PDB file of C-alpha atoms in Angstrom:
ATOM      1  CA  UNK A  54      -2.828  11.936 -12.434  1.00  0.00           C
ATOM      2  CA  UNK A  55       0.484   9.759 -10.864  1.00  0.00           C
ATOM      3  CA  UNK A  56       0.443   9.572  -7.502  1.00  0.00           C
ATOM      4  CA  UNK A  57       3.495   7.120  -6.577  1.00  0.00           C
ATOM      5  CA  UNK A  58       5.957   7.645  -9.435  1.00  0.00           C
ATOM      6  CA  UNK A  59       7.609  10.441  -7.032  1.00  0.00           C
ATOM      7  CA  UNK A  60       7.403   8.171  -3.716  1.00  0.00           C
ATOM      8  CA  UNK A  61       9.442   5.102  -4.949  1.00  0.00           C
ATOM      9  CA  UNK A  62      12.450   4.118  -6.315  1.00  0.00           C
ATOM     10  CA  UNK A  63      12.684   4.104 -10.023  1.00  0.00           C
ATOM     11  CA  UNK A  64      13.600   0.955 -10.608  1.00  0.00           C
ATOM     12  CA  UNK A  65      10.036  -0.366  -8.971  1.00  0.00           C
ATOM     13  CA  UNK A  66       7.862  -0.296 -12.017  1.00  0.00           C
ATOM     14  CA  UNK A  67       4.509   1.242 -11.553  1.00  0.00           C
ATOM     15  CA  UNK A  68       1.270   1.323 -13.422  1.00  0.00           C
ATOM     16  CA  UNK A  69      -2.285   3.420 -12.395  1.00  0.00           C
ATOM     17  CA  UNK A  70      -5.196   3.920 -13.995  1.00  0.00           C
ATOM     18  CA  UNK A  71      -8.859   5.149 -12.796  1.00  0.00           C
ATOM     19  CA  UNK A  72     -11.782   3.014 -11.954  1.00  0.00           C
ATOM     20  CA  UNK A  73     -13.664   3.603 -14.946  1.00  0.00           C
ATOM     21  CA  UNK A  74     -15.361   1.408 -17.938  1.00  0.00           C
ATOM     22  CA  UNK A  75     -15.486  -2.095 -18.335  1.00  0.00           C
ATOM     23  CA  UNK A  76     -13.227  -4.600 -16.428  1.00  0.00           C
ATOM     24  CA  UNK A  77     -10.342  -5.786 -18.185  1.00  0.00           C
ATOM     25  CA  UNK A  78     -10.195  -9.640 -18.764  1.00  0.00           C
ATOM     26  CA  UNK A  79      -9.073 -11.479 -16.162  1.00  0.00           C
ATOM     27  CA  UNK A  80      -6.724 -14.673 -16.482  1.00  0.00           C
ATOM     28  CA  UNK A  81      -8.583 -17.534 -15.281  1.00  0.00           C
ATOM     29  CA  UNK A  82      -7.059 -18.149 -11.879  1.00  0.00           C
ATOM     30  CA  UNK A  83      -8.031 -14.639 -11.102  1.00  0.00           C
ATOM     31  CA  UNK A  84     -11.375 -14.865 -12.000  1.00  0.00           C
ATOM     32  CA  UNK A  85     -11.977 -17.467  -9.760  1.00  0.00           C
ATOM     33  CA  UNK A  86     -11.847 -14.742  -6.922  1.00  0.00           C
ATOM     34  CA  UNK A  87     -14.280 -12.571  -7.972  1.00  0.00           C
ATOM     35  CA  UNK A  88     -17.071 -14.964  -9.188  1.00  0.00           C
ATOM     36  CA  UNK A  89     -19.621 -13.354  -6.648  1.00  0.00           C
ATOM     37  CA  UNK A  90     -18.538  -9.953  -6.328  1.00  0.00           C
ATOM     38  CA  UNK A  91     -20.495  -7.164  -6.962  1.00  0.00           C
ATOM     39  CA  UNK A  92     -19.544  -5.502 -10.108  1.00  0.00           C
ATOM     40  CA  UNK A  93     -18.110  -2.533  -8.659  1.00  0.00           C
ATOM     41  CA  UNK A  94     -15.619  -4.956  -6.553  1.00  0.00           C
ATOM     42  CA  UNK A  95     -14.984  -6.892 -10.116  1.00  0.00           C
ATOM     43  CA  UNK A  96     -13.981  -3.511 -11.650  1.00  0.00           C
ATOM     44  CA  UNK A  97     -11.615  -2.991  -8.493  1.00  0.00           C
ATOM     45  CA  UNK A  98     -10.212  -6.186  -8.570  1.00  0.00           C
ATOM     46  CA  UNK A  99      -9.894  -6.138 -12.896  1.00  0.00           C
ATOM     47  CA  UNK A 100      -8.153  -2.876 -13.171  1.00  0.00           C
ATOM     48  CA  UNK A 101      -5.532  -3.256  -9.869  1.00  0.00           C
ATOM     49  CA  UNK A 102      -4.919  -6.636 -11.598  1.00  0.00           C
ATOM     50  CA  UNK A 103      -4.693  -5.350 -15.181  1.00  0.00           C
ATOM     51  CA  UNK A 104      -2.481  -2.170 -13.654  1.00  0.00           C
ATOM     52  CA  UNK A 105       0.155  -5.109 -11.804  1.00  0.00           C
ATOM     53  CA  UNK A 106       0.637  -6.644 -15.099  1.00  0.00           C
ATOM     54  CA  UNK A 107       1.819  -3.614 -16.946  1.00  0.00           C
ATOM     55  CA  UNK A 108       4.304  -3.068 -14.248  1.00  0.00           C
ATOM     56  CA  UNK A 109       5.130  -6.899 -14.600  1.00  0.00           C
ATOM     57  CA  UNK A 110       5.815  -5.972 -18.212  1.00  0.00           C
ATOM     58  CA  UNK A 111       7.610  -2.850 -17.577  1.00  0.00           C
ATOM     59  CA  UNK A 112      10.212  -5.172 -16.168  1.00  0.00           C
ATOM     60  CA  UNK A 113      10.291  -7.809 -18.690  1.00  0.00           C
ATOM     61  CA  UNK A 114       8.211  -9.942 -16.800  1.00  0.00           C
ATOM     62  CA  UNK A 115       5.844 -12.636 -18.657  1.00  0.00           C
ATOM     63  CA  UNK A 116       2.272 -12.522 -18.288  1.00  0.00           C
ATOM     64  CA  UNK A 117       0.923 -14.382 -15.501  1.00  0.00           C
ATOM     65  CA  UNK A 118      -2.118 -14.512 -13.412  1.00  0.00           C
ATOM     66  CA  UNK A 119      -2.193 -13.491  -9.836  1.00  0.00           C
ATOM     67  CA  UNK A 120      -4.607 -14.994  -7.843  1.00  0.00           C
ATOM     68  CA  UNK A 121      -5.841 -14.259  -4.411  1.00  0.00           C
ATOM     69  CA  UNK A 122      -4.418 -16.168  -1.578  1.00  0.00           C
ATOM     70  CA  UNK A 123      -6.152 -17.758   1.081  1.00  0.00           C
ATOM     71  CA  UNK A 124      -5.022 -14.655   3.053  1.00  0.00           C
ATOM     72  CA  UNK A 125      -6.565 -12.709   0.285  1.00  0.00           C
ATOM     73  CA  UNK A 126      -3.563 -10.642  -0.562  1.00  0.00           C
ATOM     74  CA  UNK A 127      -1.851 -11.280  -4.513  1.00  0.00           C
ATOM     75  CA  UNK A 128       0.176 -14.471  -4.760  1.00  0.00           C
ATOM     76  CA  UNK A 129       3.143 -12.617  -6.970  1.00  0.00           C
ATOM     77  CA  UNK A 130       5.604 -14.479  -8.903  1.00  0.00           C
ATOM     78  CA  UNK A 131       8.310 -15.912  -6.914  1.00  0.00           C
ATOM     79  CA  UNK A 132      11.042 -13.333  -8.701  1.00  0.00           C
ATOM     80  CA  UNK A 133       8.836 -10.687  -7.777  1.00  0.00           C
ATOM     81  CA  UNK A 134       7.577  -8.651  -4.918  1.00  0.00           C
ATOM     82  CA  UNK A 135       4.759  -6.052  -5.582  1.00  0.00           C
ATOM     83  CA  UNK A 136       1.585  -4.636  -4.055  1.00  0.00           C
ATOM     84  CA  UNK A 137      -2.001  -3.108  -5.325  1.00  0.00           C
ATOM     85  CA  UNK A 138      -4.183  -0.656  -3.860  1.00  0.00           C
ATOM     86  CA  UNK A 139      -7.395   0.932  -5.293  1.00  0.00           C
ATOM     87  CA  UNK A 140      -9.793   3.542  -3.665  1.00  0.00           C
ATOM     88  CA  UNK A 141     -12.504   5.572  -5.097  1.00  0.00           C
ATOM     89  CA  UNK A 142     -11.628   6.384  -8.835  1.00  0.00           C
ATOM     90  CA  UNK A 143      -8.374   5.124  -8.930  1.00  0.00           C
ATOM     91  CA  UNK A 144      -6.213   2.042  -8.915  1.00  0.00           C
ATOM     92  CA  UNK A 145      -2.497   1.408  -9.026  1.00  0.00           C
ATOM     93  CA  UNK A 146      -0.046  -1.387  -8.710  1.00  0.00           C
ATOM     94  CA  UNK A 147       4.138  -1.275  -8.074  1.00  0.00           C
ATOM     95  CA  UNK A 148       6.048  -4.543  -8.536  1.00  0.00           C
ATOM     96  CA  UNK A 149       9.463  -4.884  -8.613  1.00  0.00           C
ATOM     97  CA  UNK A 150      12.684  -7.726  -8.860  1.00  0.00           C
ATOM     98  CA  UNK A 151      13.977  -9.619  -5.793  1.00  0.00           C
ATOM     99  CA  UNK A 152      17.132  -9.706  -8.026  1.00  0.00           C
ATOM    100  CA  UNK A 153      17.352  -6.054  -7.828  1.00  0.00           C
ATOM    101  CA  UNK A 154      17.448  -6.242  -3.942  1.00  0.00           C
ATOM    102  CA  UNK A 155      13.757  -5.482  -2.913  1.00  0.00           C
ATOM    103  CA  UNK A 156      11.844  -7.745  -0.323  1.00  0.00           C
ATOM    104  CA  UNK A 157       8.841  -6.230   0.136  1.00  0.00           C
ATOM    105  CA  UNK A 158       6.714  -3.067  -1.203  1.00  0.00           C
ATOM    106  CA  UNK A 159       3.237  -1.763   0.443  1.00  0.00           C
ATOM    107  CA  UNK A 160       1.614   1.186  -1.228  1.00  0.00           C
ATOM    108  CA  UNK A 161      -1.967   2.635  -0.129  1.00  0.00           C
ATOM    109  CA  UNK A 162      -4.004   5.389  -1.548  1.00  0.00           C
ATOM    110  CA  UNK A 163      -6.757   6.972  -0.092  1.00  0.00           C
ATOM    111  CA  UNK A 164      -9.359   9.944   0.025  1.00  0.00           C
ATOM    112  CA  UNK A 165      -8.063  13.309   1.587  1.00  0.00           C
ATOM    113  CA  UNK A 166     -10.880  13.524   3.448  1.00  0.00           C
ATOM    114  CA  UNK A 167     -11.414  13.123   7.146  1.00  0.00           C
ATOM    115  CA  UNK A 168     -11.803   9.710   8.709  1.00  0.00           C
ATOM    116  CA  UNK A 169     -14.882   8.702   9.895  1.00  0.00           C
ATOM    117  CA  UNK A 170     -15.007   9.986  13.720  1.00  0.00           C
ATOM    118  CA  UNK A 171     -15.611   6.546  14.698  1.00  0.00           C
ATOM    119  CA  UNK A 172     -12.243   5.067  13.569  1.00  0.00           C
ATOM    120  CA  UNK A 173     -10.336   7.528  14.680  1.00  0.00           C
ATOM    121  CA  UNK A 174      -9.427   5.824  18.326  1.00  0.00           C
ATOM    122  CA  UNK A 175      -8.938   2.447  16.848  1.00  0.00           C
ATOM    123  CA  UNK A 176      -6.398   3.498  14.134  1.00  0.00           C
ATOM    124  CA  UNK A 177      -4.221   6.060  16.005  1.00  0.00           C
ATOM    125  CA  UNK A 178      -3.690   7.664  19.430  1.00  0.00           C
ATOM    126  CA  UNK A 179      -4.833  11.524  20.299  1.00  0.00           C
ATOM    127  CA  UNK A 180      -1.434  12.171  20.392  1.00  0.00           C
ATOM    128  CA  UNK A 181      -0.377  10.821  16.691  1.00  0.00           C
ATOM    129  CA  UNK A 182      -3.390  12.885  15.124  1.00  0.00           C
ATOM    130  CA  UNK A 183      -2.733  16.073  16.713  1.00  0.00           C
ATOM    131  CA  UNK A 184       0.828  16.113  16.146  1.00  0.00           C
ATOM    132  CA  UNK A 185       0.573  15.486  12.616  1.00  0.00           C
ATOM    133  CA  UNK A 186      -2.344  17.978  12.268  1.00  0.00           C
ATOM    134  CA  UNK A 187       0.372  20.522  13.394  1.00  0.00           C
ATOM    135  CA  UNK A 188       3.168  18.959  11.204  1.00  0.00           C
ATOM    136  CA  UNK A 189       0.613  18.687   8.247  1.00  0.00           C
ATOM    137  CA  UNK A 190      -1.444  21.735   8.806  1.00  0.00           C
ATOM    138  CA  UNK A 191      -4.456  19.310   8.464  1.00  0.00           C
ATOM    139  CA  UNK A 192      -7.636  18.868  10.702  1.00  0.00           C
ATOM    140  CA  UNK A 193      -7.253  16.133  13.082  1.00  0.00           C
ATOM    141  CA  UNK A 194      -9.752  14.177  10.895  1.00  0.00           C
ATOM    142  CA  UNK A 195      -7.269  14.033   8.060  1.00  0.00           C
ATOM    143  CA  UNK A 196      -4.442  13.766  10.095  1.00  0.00           C
ATOM    144  CA  UNK A 197      -6.301  10.102  11.231  1.00  0.00           C
ATOM    145  CA  UNK A 198      -6.469   9.495   7.287  1.00  0.00           C
ATOM    146  CA  UNK A 199      -3.072  10.227   6.951  1.00  0.00           C
ATOM    147  CA  UNK A 200      -2.237   7.866   9.776  1.00  0.00           C
ATOM    148  CA  UNK A 201      -4.539   5.339   8.154  1.00  0.00           C
ATOM    149  CA  UNK A 202      -2.750   5.273   4.797  1.00  0.00           C
ATOM    150  CA  UNK A 203       0.556   5.028   6.440  1.00  0.00           C
ATOM    151  CA  UNK A 204      -0.162   2.335   8.552  1.00  0.00           C
ATOM    152  CA  UNK A 205      -1.968   0.619   5.645  1.00  0.00           C
ATOM    153  CA  UNK A 206       0.968   0.829   3.521  1.00  0.00           C
ATOM    154  CA  UNK A 207       3.315  -0.545   6.091  1.00  0.00           C
ATOM    155  CA  UNK A 208       0.666  -3.392   6.842  1.00  0.00           C
ATOM    156  CA  UNK A 209       1.180  -4.321   3.267  1.00  0.00           C
ATOM    157  CA  UNK A 210       4.938  -4.135   2.905  1.00  0.00           C
ATOM    158  CA  UNK A 211       5.535  -6.133   6.135  1.00  0.00           C
ATOM    159  CA  UNK A 212       3.293  -8.759   6.048  1.00  0.00           C
ATOM    160  CA  UNK A 213       4.636 -11.123   3.234  1.00  0.00           C
ATOM    161  CA  UNK A 214       8.140 -11.156   5.647  1.00  0.00           C
ATOM    162  CA  UNK A 215       6.367 -11.721   9.208  1.00  0.00           C
ATOM    163  CA  UNK A 216       3.266 -13.554   8.011  1.00  0.00           C
ATOM    164  CA  UNK A 217       1.932 -11.171  10.686  1.00  0.00           C
ATOM    165  CA  UNK A 218      -1.547  -9.421  10.388  1.00  0.00           C
ATOM    166  CA  UNK A 219      -1.001  -6.139  12.524  1.00  0.00           C
ATOM    167  CA  UNK A 220      -3.783  -4.019  14.478  1.00  0.00           C
ATOM    168  CA  UNK A 221      -3.349  -0.699  14.027  1.00  0.00           C
ATOM    169  CA  UNK A 222      -1.895  -0.079  17.679  1.00  0.00           C
ATOM    170  CA  UNK A 223       0.946  -2.625  16.629  1.00  0.00           C
ATOM    171  CA  UNK A 224       2.379   0.482  15.071  1.00  0.00           C
ATOM    172  CA  UNK A 225       3.648   4.032  15.850  1.00  0.00           C
ATOM    173  CA  UNK A 226       3.942   7.135  13.170  1.00  0.00           C
ATOM    174  CA  UNK A 227       5.990   9.706  12.875  1.00  0.00           C
ATOM    175  CA  UNK A 228       6.339  12.196  10.022  1.00  0.00           C
ATOM    176  CA  UNK A 229       8.784  14.465   8.233  1.00  0.00           C
ATOM    177  CA  UNK A 230       6.080  16.565   6.279  1.00  0.00           C
ATOM    178  CA  UNK A 231       9.236  18.934   4.935  1.00  0.00           C
ATOM    179  CA  UNK A 232      11.080  15.850   3.452  1.00  0.00           C
ATOM    180  CA  UNK A 233       7.473  13.722   2.646  1.00  0.00           C
ATOM    181  CA  UNK A 234       8.768  10.958   4.834  1.00  0.00           C
ATOM    182  CA  UNK A 235       7.341   8.834   7.927  1.00  0.00           C
ATOM    183  CA  UNK A 236       8.308   6.061   9.909  1.00  0.00           C
ATOM    184  CA  UNK A 237       6.190   3.309  11.445  1.00  0.00           C
ATOM    185  CA  UNK A 238       7.726   1.713  14.552  1.00  0.00           C
ATOM    186  CA  UNK A 239       6.508  -1.526  15.781  1.00  0.00           C
ATOM    187  CA  UNK A 240       4.860  -1.461  19.199  1.00  0.00           C
ATOM    188  CA  UNK A 241       5.779  -5.252  19.691  1.00  0.00           C
ATOM    189  CA  UNK A 242       7.521  -7.963  17.821  1.00  0.00           C
ATOM    190  CA  UNK A 243       6.495  -9.996  15.015  1.00  0.00           C
ATOM    191  CA  UNK A 244       8.587 -12.549  13.178  1.00  0.00           C
ATOM    192  CA  UNK A 245      11.419 -10.796  11.422  1.00  0.00           C
ATOM    193  CA  UNK A 246      10.724  -7.567  12.836  1.00  0.00           C
ATOM    194  CA  UNK A 247      11.971  -6.818  16.736  1.00  0.00           C
ATOM    195  CA  UNK A 248      10.081  -4.366  18.649  1.00  0.00           C
ATOM    196  CA  UNK A 249      10.692  -0.447  17.766  1.00  0.00           C
ATOM    197  CA  UNK A 250      11.949  -1.681  13.994  1.00  0.00           C
ATOM    198  CA  UNK A 251      11.398   1.283  12.007  1.00  0.00           C
ATOM    199  CA  UNK A 252      10.070   0.899   8.610  1.00  0.00           C
ATOM    200  CA  UNK A 253      10.450   4.013   6.573  1.00  0.00           C
ATOM    201  CA  UNK A 254       7.866   5.474   4.061  1.00  0.00           C
ATOM    202  CA  UNK A 255       6.969   8.125   1.542  1.00  0.00           C
ATOM    203  CA  UNK A 256       3.800  10.106   1.244  1.00  0.00           C
ATOM    204  CA  UNK A 257       1.816  13.288  -0.246  1.00  0.00           C
ATOM    205  CA  UNK A 258      -0.937  14.742  -0.417  1.00  0.00           C
ATOM    206  CA  UNK A 259      -2.112  16.080  -3.845  1.00  0.00           C
ATOM    207  CA  UNK A 260      -5.341  15.457  -6.121  1.00  0.00           C
ATOM    208  CA  UNK A 261      -7.367  14.982  -3.554  1.00  0.00           C
ATOM    209  CA  UNK A 262      -5.484  11.639  -2.295  1.00  0.00           C
ATOM    210  CA  UNK A 263      -3.540  10.671  -0.205  1.00  0.00           C
ATOM    211  CA  UNK A 264      -0.674   8.208  -1.160  1.00  0.00           C
ATOM    212  CA  UNK A 265       1.914   5.901   1.084  1.00  0.00           C
ATOM    213  CA  UNK A 266       4.466   4.338   0.042  1.00  0.00           C
ATOM    214  CA  UNK A 267       6.979   1.466   2.004  1.00  0.00           C
ATOM    215  CA  UNK A 268       9.353  -0.693   0.651  1.00  0.00           C
ATOM    216  CA  UNK A 269      12.116  -2.966   2.604  1.00  0.00           C
ATOM    217  CA  UNK A 270      15.015  -3.918   0.706  1.00  0.00           C
ATOM    218  CA  UNK A 271      16.905  -7.210   0.821  1.00  0.00           C
ATOM    219  CA  UNK A 272      19.898  -5.486   3.123  1.00  0.00           C
ATOM    220  CA  UNK A 273      17.269  -4.189   5.541  1.00  0.00           C
ATOM    221  CA  UNK A 274      15.005  -7.387   6.034  1.00  0.00           C
ATOM    222  CA  UNK A 275      15.792  -9.013   9.390  1.00  0.00           C
TER     223      UNK A 275
END
């Protein structure tokens, strides 16, 4: 199974893997991030980092540690941008070179099931849910999970540029199901992104998962 190859520019390296087996070895700086983690969390972290290093290797980049920063996001080499996701039984990483015109990447993977009802109103508006449910021919609960996944990918993409941890209400999502694309529009201004700036992403639903990806190029970065 591969979820992101069709969603991203071919110049972006992708590695994916099931969350099974023994955790791959971590480099010293990485291991410090999960010294107190439960076994499942350590497995997710280790396989996510292993995917990231495989993607880096595909770009011809030396093997280096990807420690967790104070904001709990991966610390990438200065010449690379990337994103890691893991959920349920799967992990993936996407990495690109800055000198090829990429400014930021965000990917997210979620189970293609209904989001917990108590989270619906915090993740999206009733109008967003109803519109997406019709466009994508899914239940309102799955529509809410779709929106969650799309906004998570957008959050992860914009954060290295804006330095802002967004709330779900800070982005409004619109979808073109036929094209497999979505927009995430800022509902307030943040550093480097004006109000109503629209991030563009791609998504897919298959094999029991929702995959979303957002990329900002150097030309489109404000």
